[in-house]
XYZ file of C-alpha atoms in Angstrom:
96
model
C -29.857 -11.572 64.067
C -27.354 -9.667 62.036
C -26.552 -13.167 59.573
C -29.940 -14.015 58.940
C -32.241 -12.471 55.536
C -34.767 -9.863 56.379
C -37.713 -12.599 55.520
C -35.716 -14.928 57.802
C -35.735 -13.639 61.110
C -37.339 -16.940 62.515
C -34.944 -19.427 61.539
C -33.376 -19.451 64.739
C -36.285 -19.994 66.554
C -36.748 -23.329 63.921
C -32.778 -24.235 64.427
C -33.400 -24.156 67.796
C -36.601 -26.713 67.724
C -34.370 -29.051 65.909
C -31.917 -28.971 68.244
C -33.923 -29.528 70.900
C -36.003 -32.551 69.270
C -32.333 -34.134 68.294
C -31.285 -33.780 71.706
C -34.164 -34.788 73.732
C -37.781 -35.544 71.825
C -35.933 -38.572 70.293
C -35.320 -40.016 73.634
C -39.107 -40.386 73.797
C -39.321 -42.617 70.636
C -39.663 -46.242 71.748
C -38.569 -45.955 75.676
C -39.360 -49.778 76.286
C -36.630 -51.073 73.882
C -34.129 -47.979 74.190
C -31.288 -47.670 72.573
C -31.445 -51.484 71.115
C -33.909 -50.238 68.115
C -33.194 -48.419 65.575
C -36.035 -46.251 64.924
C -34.409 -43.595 66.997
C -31.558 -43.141 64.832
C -33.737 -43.337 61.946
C -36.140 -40.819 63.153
C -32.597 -38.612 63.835
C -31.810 -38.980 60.432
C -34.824 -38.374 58.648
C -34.967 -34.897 60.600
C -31.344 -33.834 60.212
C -31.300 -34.809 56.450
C -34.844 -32.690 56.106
C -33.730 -29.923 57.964
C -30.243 -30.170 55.443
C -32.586 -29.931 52.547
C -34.390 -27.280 53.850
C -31.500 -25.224 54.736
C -30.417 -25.712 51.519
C -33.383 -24.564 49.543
C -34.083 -21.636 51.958
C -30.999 -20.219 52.143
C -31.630 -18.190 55.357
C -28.149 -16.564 55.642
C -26.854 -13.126 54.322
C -23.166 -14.643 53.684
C -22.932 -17.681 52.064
C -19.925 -18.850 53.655
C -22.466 -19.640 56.597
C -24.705 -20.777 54.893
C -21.951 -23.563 53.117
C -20.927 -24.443 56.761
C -24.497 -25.037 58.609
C -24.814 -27.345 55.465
C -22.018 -29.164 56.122
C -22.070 -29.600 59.569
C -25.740 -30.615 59.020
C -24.478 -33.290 56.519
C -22.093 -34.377 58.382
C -24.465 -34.959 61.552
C -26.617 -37.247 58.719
C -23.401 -39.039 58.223
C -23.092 -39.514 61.595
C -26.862 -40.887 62.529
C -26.338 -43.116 59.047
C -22.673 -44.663 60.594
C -24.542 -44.927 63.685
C -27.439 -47.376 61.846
C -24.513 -49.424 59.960
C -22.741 -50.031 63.395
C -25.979 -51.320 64.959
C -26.701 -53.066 61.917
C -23.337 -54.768 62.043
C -23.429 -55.884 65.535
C -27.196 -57.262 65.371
C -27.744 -60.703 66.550
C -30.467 -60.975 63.505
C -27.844 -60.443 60.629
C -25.112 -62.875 62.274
């Protein structure tokens, strides 16, 4: 609790939710099709690119040398879900 801003006591608890939707809740998103779709990794990257922003804005960290690396890594888990839609993209049957 010692990194966080007096007024931001919670943010772990909202971290945490994200983690937990990015890890599991999105397994619930279109269970007929699974992985074949790509709302899933849409959905992932709407959410990690909000929570980015968010972060961002909020600035819930005393040192900003942690606050400059939760950005990053949460850009670079974007990145990720965004490579993730151009690979599915690419190997579509639809766009062959």
């Amino acid at each position: 609790w010692r990194d966080y801003s007096a007024g931001f006591l919670f943010w772990e608890v909202i971290d945490l939710t994200r983690k937990i939707f990015l890890t599991s809740m999105v397994l619930f998103i279109d269970q007929q099709n699974g992985s074949a779709k790509l709302q899933r990794l849409v959905v992932a990257a709407i959410v990690s690119a909000m929570f980015a922003t968010i972060l961002a804005l909020a600035r819930p960290y005393r040192r900003s040398d942690n606050l400059y690396l939760a950005c990053l890594a949460n850009l670079l888990l974007t990145c990720c879900f965004c490579a993730g839609l151009v690979i599915q993209l690419c190997e579509s049957n639809t766009y062959e």
